[in-house]
Tab-separated table of C-alpha atoms and ligand atoms in Angstrom:
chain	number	residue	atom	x	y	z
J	146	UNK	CA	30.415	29.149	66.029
J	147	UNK	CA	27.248	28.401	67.692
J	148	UNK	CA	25.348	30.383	69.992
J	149	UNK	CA	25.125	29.834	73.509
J	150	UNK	CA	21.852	29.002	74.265
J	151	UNK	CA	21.490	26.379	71.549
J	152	UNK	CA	23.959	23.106	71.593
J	153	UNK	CA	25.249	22.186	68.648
J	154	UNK	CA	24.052	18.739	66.905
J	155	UNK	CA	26.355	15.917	67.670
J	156	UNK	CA	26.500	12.725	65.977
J	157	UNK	CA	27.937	9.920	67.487
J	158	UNK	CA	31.008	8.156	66.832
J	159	UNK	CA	29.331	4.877	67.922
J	160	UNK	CA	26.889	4.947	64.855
J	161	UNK	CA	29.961	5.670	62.828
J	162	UNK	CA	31.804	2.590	64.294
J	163	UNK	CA	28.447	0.214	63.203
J	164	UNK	CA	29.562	1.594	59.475
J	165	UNK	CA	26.010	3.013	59.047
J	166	UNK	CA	25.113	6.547	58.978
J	167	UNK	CA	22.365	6.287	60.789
J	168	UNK	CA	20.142	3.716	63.175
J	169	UNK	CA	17.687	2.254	61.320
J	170	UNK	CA	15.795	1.101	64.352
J	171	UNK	CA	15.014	4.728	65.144
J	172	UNK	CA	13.873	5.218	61.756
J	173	UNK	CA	11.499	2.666	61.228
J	174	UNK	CA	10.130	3.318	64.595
J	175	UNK	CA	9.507	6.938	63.662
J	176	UNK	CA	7.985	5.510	60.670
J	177	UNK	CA	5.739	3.188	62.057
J	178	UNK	CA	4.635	5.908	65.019
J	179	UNK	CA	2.062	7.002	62.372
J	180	UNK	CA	1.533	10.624	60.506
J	181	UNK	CA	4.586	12.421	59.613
J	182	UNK	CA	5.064	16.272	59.831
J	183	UNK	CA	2.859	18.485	57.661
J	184	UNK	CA	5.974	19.379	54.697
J	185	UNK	CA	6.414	23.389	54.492
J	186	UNK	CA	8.920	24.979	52.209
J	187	UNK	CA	8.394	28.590	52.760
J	188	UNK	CA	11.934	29.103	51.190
J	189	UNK	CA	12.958	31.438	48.152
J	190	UNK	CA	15.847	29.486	46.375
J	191	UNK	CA	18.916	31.762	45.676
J	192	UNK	CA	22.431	31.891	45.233
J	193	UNK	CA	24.844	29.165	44.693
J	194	UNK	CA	24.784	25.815	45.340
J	195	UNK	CA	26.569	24.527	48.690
J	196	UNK	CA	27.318	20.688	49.305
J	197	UNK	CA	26.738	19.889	52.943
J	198	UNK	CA	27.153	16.867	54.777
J	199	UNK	CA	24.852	14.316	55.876
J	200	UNK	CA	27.171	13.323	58.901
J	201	UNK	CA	31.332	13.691	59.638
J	202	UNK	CA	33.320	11.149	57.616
J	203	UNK	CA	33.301	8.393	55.306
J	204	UNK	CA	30.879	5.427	55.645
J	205	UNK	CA	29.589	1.887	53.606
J	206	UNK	CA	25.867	2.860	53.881
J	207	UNK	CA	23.538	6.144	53.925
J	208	UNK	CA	19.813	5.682	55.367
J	209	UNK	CA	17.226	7.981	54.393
J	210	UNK	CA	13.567	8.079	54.830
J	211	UNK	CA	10.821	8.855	52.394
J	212	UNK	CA	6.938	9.305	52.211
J	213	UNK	CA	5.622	9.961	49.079
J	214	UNK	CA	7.589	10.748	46.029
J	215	UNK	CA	10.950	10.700	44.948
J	216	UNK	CA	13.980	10.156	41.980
J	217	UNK	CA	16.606	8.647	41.508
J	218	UNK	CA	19.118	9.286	38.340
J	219	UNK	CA	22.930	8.380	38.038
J	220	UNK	CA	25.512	11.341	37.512
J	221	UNK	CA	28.516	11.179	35.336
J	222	UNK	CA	31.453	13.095	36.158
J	223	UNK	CA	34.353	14.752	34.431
J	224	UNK	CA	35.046	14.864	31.352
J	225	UNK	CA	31.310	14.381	30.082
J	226	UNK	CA	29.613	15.503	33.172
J	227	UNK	CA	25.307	14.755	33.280
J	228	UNK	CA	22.488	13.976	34.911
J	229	UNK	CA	20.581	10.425	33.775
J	230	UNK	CA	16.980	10.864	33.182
J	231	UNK	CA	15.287	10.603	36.533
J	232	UNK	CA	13.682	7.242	37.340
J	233	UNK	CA	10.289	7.759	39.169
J	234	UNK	CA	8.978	6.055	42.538
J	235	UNK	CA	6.379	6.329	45.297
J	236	UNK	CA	7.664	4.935	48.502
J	237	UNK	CA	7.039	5.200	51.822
J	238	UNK	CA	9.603	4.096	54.490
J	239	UNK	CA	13.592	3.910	54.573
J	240	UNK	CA	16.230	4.062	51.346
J	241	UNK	CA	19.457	2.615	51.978
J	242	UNK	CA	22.165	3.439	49.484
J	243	UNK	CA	25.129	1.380	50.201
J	244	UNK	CA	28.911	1.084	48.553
J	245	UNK	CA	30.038	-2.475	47.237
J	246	UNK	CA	33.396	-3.363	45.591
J	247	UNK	CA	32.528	-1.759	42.316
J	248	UNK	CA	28.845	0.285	41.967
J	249	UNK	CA	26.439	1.850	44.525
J	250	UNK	CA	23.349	-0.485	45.770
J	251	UNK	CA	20.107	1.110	46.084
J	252	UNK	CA	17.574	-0.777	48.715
J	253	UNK	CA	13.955	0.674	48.576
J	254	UNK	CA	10.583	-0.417	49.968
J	255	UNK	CA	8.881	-0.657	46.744
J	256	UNK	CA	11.878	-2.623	45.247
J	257	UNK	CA	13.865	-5.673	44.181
J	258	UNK	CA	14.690	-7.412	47.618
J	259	UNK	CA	18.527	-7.931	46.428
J	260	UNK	CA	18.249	-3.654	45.542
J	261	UNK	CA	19.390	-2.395	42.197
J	262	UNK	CA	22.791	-1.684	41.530
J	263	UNK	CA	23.992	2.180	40.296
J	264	UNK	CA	27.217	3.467	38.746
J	265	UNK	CA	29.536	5.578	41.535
J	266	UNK	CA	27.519	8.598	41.935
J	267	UNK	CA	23.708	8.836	42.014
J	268	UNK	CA	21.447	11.657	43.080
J	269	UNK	CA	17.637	11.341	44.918
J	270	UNK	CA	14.972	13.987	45.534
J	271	UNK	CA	12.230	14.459	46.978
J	272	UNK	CA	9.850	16.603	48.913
J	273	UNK	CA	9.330	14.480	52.076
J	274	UNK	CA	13.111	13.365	52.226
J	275	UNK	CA	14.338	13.269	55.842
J	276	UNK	CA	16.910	12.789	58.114
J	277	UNK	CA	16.294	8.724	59.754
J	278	UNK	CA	14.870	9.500	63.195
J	279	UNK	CA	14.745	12.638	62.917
J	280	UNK	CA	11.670	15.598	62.001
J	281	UNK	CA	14.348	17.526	60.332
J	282	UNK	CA	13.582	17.920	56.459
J	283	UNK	CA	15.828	17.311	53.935
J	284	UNK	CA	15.952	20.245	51.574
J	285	UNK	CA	17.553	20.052	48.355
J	286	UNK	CA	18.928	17.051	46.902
J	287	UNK	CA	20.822	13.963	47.827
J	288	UNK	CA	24.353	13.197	46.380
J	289	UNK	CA	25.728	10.058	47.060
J	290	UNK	CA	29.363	8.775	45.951
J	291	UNK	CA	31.166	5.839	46.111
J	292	UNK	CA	34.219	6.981	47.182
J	293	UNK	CA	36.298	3.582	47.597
J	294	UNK	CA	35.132	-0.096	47.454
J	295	UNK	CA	33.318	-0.119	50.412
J	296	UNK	CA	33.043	3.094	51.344
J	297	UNK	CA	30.392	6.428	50.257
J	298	UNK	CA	30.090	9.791	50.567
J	299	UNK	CA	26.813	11.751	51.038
J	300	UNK	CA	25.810	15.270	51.062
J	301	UNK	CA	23.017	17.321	50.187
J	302	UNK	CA	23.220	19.881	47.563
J	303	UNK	CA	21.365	23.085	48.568
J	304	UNK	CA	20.767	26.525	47.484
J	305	UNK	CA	22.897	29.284	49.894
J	306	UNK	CA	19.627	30.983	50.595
J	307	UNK	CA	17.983	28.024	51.798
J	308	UNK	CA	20.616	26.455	53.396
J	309	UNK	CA	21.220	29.785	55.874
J	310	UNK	CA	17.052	29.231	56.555
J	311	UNK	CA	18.442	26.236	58.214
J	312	UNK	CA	21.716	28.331	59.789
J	313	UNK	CA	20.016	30.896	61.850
J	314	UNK	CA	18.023	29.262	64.389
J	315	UNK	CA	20.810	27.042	65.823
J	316	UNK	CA	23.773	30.035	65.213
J	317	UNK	CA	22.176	32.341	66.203
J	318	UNK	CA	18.045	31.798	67.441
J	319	UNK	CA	14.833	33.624	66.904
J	320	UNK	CA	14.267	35.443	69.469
J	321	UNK	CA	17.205	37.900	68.648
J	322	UNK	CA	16.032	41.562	66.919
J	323	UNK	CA	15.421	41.334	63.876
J	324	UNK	CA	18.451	43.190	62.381
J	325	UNK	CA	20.703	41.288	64.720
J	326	UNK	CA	19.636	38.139	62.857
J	327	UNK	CA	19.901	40.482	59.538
J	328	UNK	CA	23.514	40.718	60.162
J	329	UNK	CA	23.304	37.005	61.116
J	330	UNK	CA	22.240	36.338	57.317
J	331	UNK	CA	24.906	38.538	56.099
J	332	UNK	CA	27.819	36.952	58.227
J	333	UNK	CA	26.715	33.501	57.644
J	334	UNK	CA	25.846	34.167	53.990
J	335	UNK	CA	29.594	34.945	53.390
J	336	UNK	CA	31.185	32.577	55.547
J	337	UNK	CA	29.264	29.686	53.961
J	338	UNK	CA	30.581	31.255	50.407
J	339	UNK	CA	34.032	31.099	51.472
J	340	UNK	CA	34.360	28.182	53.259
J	341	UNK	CA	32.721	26.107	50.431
J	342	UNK	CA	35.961	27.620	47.883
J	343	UNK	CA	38.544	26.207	50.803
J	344	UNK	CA	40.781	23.161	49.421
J	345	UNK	CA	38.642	23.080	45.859
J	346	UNK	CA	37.989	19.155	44.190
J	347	UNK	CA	38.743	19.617	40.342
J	348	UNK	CA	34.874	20.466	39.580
J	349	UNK	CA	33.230	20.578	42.701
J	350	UNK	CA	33.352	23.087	45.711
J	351	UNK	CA	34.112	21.706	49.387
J	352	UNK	CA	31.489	19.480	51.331
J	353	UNK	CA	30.832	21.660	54.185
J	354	UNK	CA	30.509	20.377	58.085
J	355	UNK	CA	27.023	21.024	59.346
J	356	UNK	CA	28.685	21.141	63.362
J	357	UNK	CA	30.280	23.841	64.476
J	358	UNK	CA	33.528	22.642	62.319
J	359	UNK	CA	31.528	25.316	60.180
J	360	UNK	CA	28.145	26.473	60.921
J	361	UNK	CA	25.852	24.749	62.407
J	362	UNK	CA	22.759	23.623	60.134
J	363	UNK	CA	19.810	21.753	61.389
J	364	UNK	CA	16.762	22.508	58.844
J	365	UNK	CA	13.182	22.803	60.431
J	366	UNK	CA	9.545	23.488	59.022
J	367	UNK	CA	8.349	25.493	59.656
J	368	UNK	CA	11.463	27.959	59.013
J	369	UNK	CA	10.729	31.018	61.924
J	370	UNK	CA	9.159	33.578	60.605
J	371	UNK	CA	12.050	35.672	61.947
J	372	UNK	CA	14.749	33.821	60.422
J	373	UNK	CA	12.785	33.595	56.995
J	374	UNK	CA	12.132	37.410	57.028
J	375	UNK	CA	15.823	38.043	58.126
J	376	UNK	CA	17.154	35.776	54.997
J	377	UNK	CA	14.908	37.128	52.539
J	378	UNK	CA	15.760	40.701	53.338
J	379	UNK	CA	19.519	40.246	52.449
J	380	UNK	CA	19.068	37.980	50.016
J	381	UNK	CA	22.068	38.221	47.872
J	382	UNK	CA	24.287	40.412	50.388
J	383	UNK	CA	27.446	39.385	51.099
J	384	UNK	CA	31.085	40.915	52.325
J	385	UNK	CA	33.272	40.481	49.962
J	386	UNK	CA	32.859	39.384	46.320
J	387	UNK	CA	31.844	35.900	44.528
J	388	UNK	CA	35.446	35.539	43.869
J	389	UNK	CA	36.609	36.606	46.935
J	390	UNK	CA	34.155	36.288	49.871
J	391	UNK	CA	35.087	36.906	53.491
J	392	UNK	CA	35.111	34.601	55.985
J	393	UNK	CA	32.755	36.628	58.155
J	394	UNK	CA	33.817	34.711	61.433
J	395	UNK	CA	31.124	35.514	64.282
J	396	UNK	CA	30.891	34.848	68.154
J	397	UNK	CA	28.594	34.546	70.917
J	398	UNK	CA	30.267	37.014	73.460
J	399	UNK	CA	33.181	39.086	73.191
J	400	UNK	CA	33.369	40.432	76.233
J	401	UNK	CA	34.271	44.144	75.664
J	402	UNK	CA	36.516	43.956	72.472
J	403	UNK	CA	36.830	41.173	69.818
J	404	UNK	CA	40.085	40.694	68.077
J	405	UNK	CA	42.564	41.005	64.901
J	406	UNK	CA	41.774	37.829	62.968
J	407	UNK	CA	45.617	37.723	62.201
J	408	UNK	CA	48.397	36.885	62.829
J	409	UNK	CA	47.210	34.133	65.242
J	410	UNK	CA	43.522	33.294	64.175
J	411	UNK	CA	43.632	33.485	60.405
J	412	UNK	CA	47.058	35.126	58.963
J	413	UNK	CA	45.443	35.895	55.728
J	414	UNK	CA	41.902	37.850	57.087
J	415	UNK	CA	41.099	41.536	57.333
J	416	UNK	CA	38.898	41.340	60.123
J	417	UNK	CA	40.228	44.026	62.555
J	418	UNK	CA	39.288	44.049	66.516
J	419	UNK	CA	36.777	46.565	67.816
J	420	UNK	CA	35.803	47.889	70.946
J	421	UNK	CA	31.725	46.819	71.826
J	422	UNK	CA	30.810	48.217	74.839
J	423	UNK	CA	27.147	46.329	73.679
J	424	UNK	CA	27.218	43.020	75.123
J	425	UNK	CA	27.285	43.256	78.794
J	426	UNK	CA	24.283	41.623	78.871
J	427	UNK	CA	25.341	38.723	78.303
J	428	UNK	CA	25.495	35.984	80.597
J	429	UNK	CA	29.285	34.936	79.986
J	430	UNK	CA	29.932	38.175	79.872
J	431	UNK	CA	32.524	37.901	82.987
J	432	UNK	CA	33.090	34.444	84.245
J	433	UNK	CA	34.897	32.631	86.948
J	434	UNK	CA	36.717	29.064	87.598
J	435	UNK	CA	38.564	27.371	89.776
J	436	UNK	CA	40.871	24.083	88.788
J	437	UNK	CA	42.964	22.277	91.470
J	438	UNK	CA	46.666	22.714	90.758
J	439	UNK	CA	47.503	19.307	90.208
J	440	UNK	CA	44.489	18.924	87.437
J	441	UNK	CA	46.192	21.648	86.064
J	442	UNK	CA	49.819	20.406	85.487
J	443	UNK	CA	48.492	17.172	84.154
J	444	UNK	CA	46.321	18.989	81.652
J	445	UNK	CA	48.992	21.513	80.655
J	446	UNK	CA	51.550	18.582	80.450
J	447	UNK	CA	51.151	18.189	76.757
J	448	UNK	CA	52.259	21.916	76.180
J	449	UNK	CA	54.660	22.009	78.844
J	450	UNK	CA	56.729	20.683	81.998
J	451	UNK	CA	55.749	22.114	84.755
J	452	UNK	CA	57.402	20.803	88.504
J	453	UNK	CA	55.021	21.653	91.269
J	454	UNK	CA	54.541	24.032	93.050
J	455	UNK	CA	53.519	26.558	91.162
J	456	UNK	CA	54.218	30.213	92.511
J	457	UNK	CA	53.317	32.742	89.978
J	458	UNK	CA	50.731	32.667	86.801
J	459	UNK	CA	51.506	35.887	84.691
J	460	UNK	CA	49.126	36.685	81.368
J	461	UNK	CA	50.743	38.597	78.136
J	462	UNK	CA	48.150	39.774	76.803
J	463	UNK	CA	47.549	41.421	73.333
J	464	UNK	CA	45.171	44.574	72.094
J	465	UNK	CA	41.682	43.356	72.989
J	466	UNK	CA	42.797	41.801	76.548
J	467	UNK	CA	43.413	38.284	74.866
J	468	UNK	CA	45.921	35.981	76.326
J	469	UNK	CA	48.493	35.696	73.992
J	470	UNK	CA	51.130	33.786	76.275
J	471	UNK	CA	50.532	32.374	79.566
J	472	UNK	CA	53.543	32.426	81.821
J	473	UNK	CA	53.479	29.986	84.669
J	474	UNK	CA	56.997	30.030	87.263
J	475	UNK	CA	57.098	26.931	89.124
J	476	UNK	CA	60.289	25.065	90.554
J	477	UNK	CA	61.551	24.038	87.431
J	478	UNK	CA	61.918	27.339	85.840
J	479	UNK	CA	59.000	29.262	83.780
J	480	UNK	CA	56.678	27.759	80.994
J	481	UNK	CA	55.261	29.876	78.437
J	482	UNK	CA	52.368	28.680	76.802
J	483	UNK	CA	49.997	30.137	74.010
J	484	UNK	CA	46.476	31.283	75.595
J	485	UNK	CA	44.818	29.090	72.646
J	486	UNK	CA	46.385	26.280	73.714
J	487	UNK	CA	46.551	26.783	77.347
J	488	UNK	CA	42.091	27.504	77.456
J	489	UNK	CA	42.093	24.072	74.566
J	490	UNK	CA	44.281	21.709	76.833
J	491	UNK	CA	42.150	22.987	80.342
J	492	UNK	CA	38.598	22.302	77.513
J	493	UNK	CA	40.027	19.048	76.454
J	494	UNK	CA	41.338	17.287	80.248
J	495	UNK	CA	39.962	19.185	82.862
J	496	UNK	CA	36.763	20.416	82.321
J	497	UNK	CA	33.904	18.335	80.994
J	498	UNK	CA	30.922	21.238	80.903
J	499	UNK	CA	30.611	24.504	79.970
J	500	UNK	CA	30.325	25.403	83.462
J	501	UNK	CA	33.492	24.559	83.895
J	502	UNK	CA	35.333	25.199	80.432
J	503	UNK	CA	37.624	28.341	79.967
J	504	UNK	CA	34.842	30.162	77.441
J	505	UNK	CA	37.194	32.567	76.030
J	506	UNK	CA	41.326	33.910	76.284
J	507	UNK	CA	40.165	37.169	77.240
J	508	UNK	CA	41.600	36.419	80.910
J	509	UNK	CA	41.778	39.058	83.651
J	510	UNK	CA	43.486	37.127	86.491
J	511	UNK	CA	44.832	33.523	87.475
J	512	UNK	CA	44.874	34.168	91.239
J	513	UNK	CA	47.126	31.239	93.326
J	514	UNK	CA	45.600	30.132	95.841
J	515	UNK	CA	47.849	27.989	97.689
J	516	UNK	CA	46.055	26.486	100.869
J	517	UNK	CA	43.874	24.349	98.871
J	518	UNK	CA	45.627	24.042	96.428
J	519	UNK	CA	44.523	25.994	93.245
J	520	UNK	CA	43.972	28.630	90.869
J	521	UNK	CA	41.051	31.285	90.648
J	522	UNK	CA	40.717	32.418	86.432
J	523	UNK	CA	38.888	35.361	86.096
J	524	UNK	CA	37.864	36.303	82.326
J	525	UNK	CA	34.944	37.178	80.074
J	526	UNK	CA	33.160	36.809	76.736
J	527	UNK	CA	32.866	33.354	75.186
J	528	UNK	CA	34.362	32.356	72.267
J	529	UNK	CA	37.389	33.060	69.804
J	530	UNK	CA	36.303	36.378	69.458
J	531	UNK	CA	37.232	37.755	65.765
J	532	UNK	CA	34.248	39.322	63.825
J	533	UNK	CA	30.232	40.279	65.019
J	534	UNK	CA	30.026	39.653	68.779
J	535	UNK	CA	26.351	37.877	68.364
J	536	UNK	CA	25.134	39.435	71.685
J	537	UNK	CA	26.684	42.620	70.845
J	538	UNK	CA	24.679	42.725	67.391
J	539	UNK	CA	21.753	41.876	69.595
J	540	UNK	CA	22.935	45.048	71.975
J	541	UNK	CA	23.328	47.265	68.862
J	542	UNK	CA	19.665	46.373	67.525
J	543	UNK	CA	18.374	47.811	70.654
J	544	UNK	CA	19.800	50.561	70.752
J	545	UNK	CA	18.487	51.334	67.494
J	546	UNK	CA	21.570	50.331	64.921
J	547	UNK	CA	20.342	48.719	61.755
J	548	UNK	CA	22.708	45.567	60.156
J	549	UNK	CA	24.719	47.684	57.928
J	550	UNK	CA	25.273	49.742	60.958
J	551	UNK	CA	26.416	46.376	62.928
J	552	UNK	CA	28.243	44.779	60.335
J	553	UNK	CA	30.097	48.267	59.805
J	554	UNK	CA	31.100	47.861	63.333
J	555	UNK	CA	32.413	44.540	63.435
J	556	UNK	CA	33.753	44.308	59.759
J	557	UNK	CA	34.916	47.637	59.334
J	558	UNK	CA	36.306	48.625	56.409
J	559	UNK	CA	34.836	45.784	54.561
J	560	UNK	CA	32.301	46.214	51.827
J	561	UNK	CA	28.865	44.884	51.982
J	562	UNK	CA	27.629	43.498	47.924
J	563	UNK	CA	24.115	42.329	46.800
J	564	UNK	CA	25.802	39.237	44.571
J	565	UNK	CA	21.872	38.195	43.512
J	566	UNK	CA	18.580	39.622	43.151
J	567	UNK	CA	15.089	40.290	44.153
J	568	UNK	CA	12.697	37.653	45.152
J	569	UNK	CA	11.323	35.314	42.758
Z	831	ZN	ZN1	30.752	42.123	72.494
């Protein structure tokens, strides 16, 4: 779910591999490069509190950097659950909490050179908190958990309204109308909600993925004052209920219609297809590629057999122009395969940019063309299409729509409810 003119955040496996979250090198460097960023937090706390993560998967160490003030207190968990009272420091330069056999180990500037050791969950805050090597703030807390002997888990524990400050710009970007990006809060304000109740831990929610596994979060100050106007002015608003949000899956281009969410994208969602005749201009609105035939069959070969040559490609399609089922006849018979996995194999072996990835099932043609040999795929929109076609919002705004009137269109049927209140 990430919007096409802004690439999603990708940490790399290699860092993972080292065992440490992040590179210290880069950190220090930053560090020792001089002033740091002014620290803005033009945000309104709201809402509950989401646990996202640092970066994907377990590790043995978390790096952090700090200038200026910060805590650190141990938490207890079930069945006496509590906060320690918060231990005090001034520090300037990089924490490293790291997971031994049996407690945490806490290495900071200011002290012991052997660190101090904490019990199996700890929590740190503080204003100037930041991501190693990076400008991007931290906002909210720090949670860190030893979650074996040697390994940790880290997330930060954030308020829903600030967290979607941080959603916006990279989902979705600030240059979009302003109710666009309303209906941008809304979406993103639910999905977050409902996402977080997915596969529950006794007494805490789920750690949500800040790629677009979920919704892409990178944090910056200052927040746009776009983003921070189209937050604030939904505050609260969400489809669905606290109990039961919706899962208010969004797009970049649907190319004419988005989708049913079920059967095939999510069984148990209401999200119905609708026609949006708002998003022609978009870019990837119609798109066209060309794969050799051989590339093809080597990619597909996961899915299916398939004995060259190939004489006939055939597309079943289903209400919005989605392949469902892609039938391809070739001298061994006919191979049906599922237009998910037919445009995830092509992503996954055949094409390594976006200028050359299948952006979407909605498929008009595969055209033979057997002198070279290869195939010609016609199609249009990008993405899984279910839910608020983002450049169809952005098509509605200008025509005049406000966000209730968008997310009416692309969530039909489904309720909009202010959950929390006015602005402190
Ligand atoms: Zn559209």
């Amino acid at each position: 779910m990430t919007f096409e003119a802004e690439p999603a955040p990708r940490l790399t496996q290699g860092l993972l591999a080292t065992g440490t979250l992040f590179v210290l090198a880069a950190c220090l460097g930053y560090h020792l490069g001089g002033t740091p960023p002014p620290t803005l937090h033009p945000l309104r706390p709201g809402g509950p509190e989401l646990r996202v993560e640092i970066a994907p998967g377990p590790a043995r160490e978390v790096a952090l950097s700090i200038n200026g003030n910060f805590t650190l207190s141990a938490l207890r968990s079930l069945p006496s659950p509590g906060e320690s009272r918060p231990a005090h420091f001034h520090d300037r330069g990089t924490i490293l909490v790291r997971a031994e056999l049996r407690n945490l180990r806490v290495l900071r500037p200011g002290g012991p050179a052997d660190g101090e050791a904490f019990p199996d969950r700890l929590r740190i805050r503080g204003a100037t908190l930041r991501y190693p090597g990076r400008r991007e703030p931290i906002w909210g807390a720090v949670e860190v958990e030893r979650t074996g002997p040697e390994t940790l888990e880290a997330v930060v524990v954030v308020d829903l309204e600030t967290y979607l400050q941080g959603v916006l710009l990279p989902e979705m970007g600030a240059r979009f109308p302003l109710e666009a990006l309303k209906a941008q809060a809304v979406a993103a304000r639910s999905y977050a909600l409902a996402r977080r109740l997915d596969t529950r831990r006794a007494e805490r929610d789920r750690v949500l993925r800040r790629s677009d596994l979920d919704q892409v979060y990178r944090p910056e100050e200052p927040v746009p004052e776009a983003i921070r106007i189209a937050v604030d002015a939904t505050r609260g608003e969400v489809l669905g209920t606290l109990a039961s949000p919706i899962p208010a899956y969004y797009h970049s281009t649907c190319g004419g219609a988005t989708r049913d969410a079920a059967p095939h994208f999510d069984p148990t969602s209401p999200i119905r297809g609708a026609p949006c005749p708002y998003c022609r201009a978009s870019r990837y609105f119609r798109w066209e590629r060309r794969y050799p035939l051989d590339g093809l069959i080597r990619a597909l070969a996961p899915a299916a057999r398939i004995a060259p040559p190939i004489t006939a490609f055939q597309i079943e399609p289903d209400t919005s122009g989605r392949a469902v089922t892609v039938r391809v006849t070739h001298a061994g018979g006919v191979a049906r395969i599922g237009g998910d996995a037919f445009r995830s194999l092509i992503n996954r072996h055949l094409a390594t940019s976006r200028e050359e990835q299948l952006l979407s099932t909605r498929l008009d043609a595969l055209e033979l063309d057997p002198s070279q040999p290869l195939v010609q795929v016609r199609g249009r929109g990008w993405g899984h299409g279910v839910g608020m076609c983002q450049m169809g919002a952005a098509g509605m705004a200008r025509e005049g729509h406000d966000y209730r009137r968008i997310l009416a269109h692309y969530y039909a049927g489904l309720p909009v409810n202010r959950l929390w209140g006015d602005l402190p």
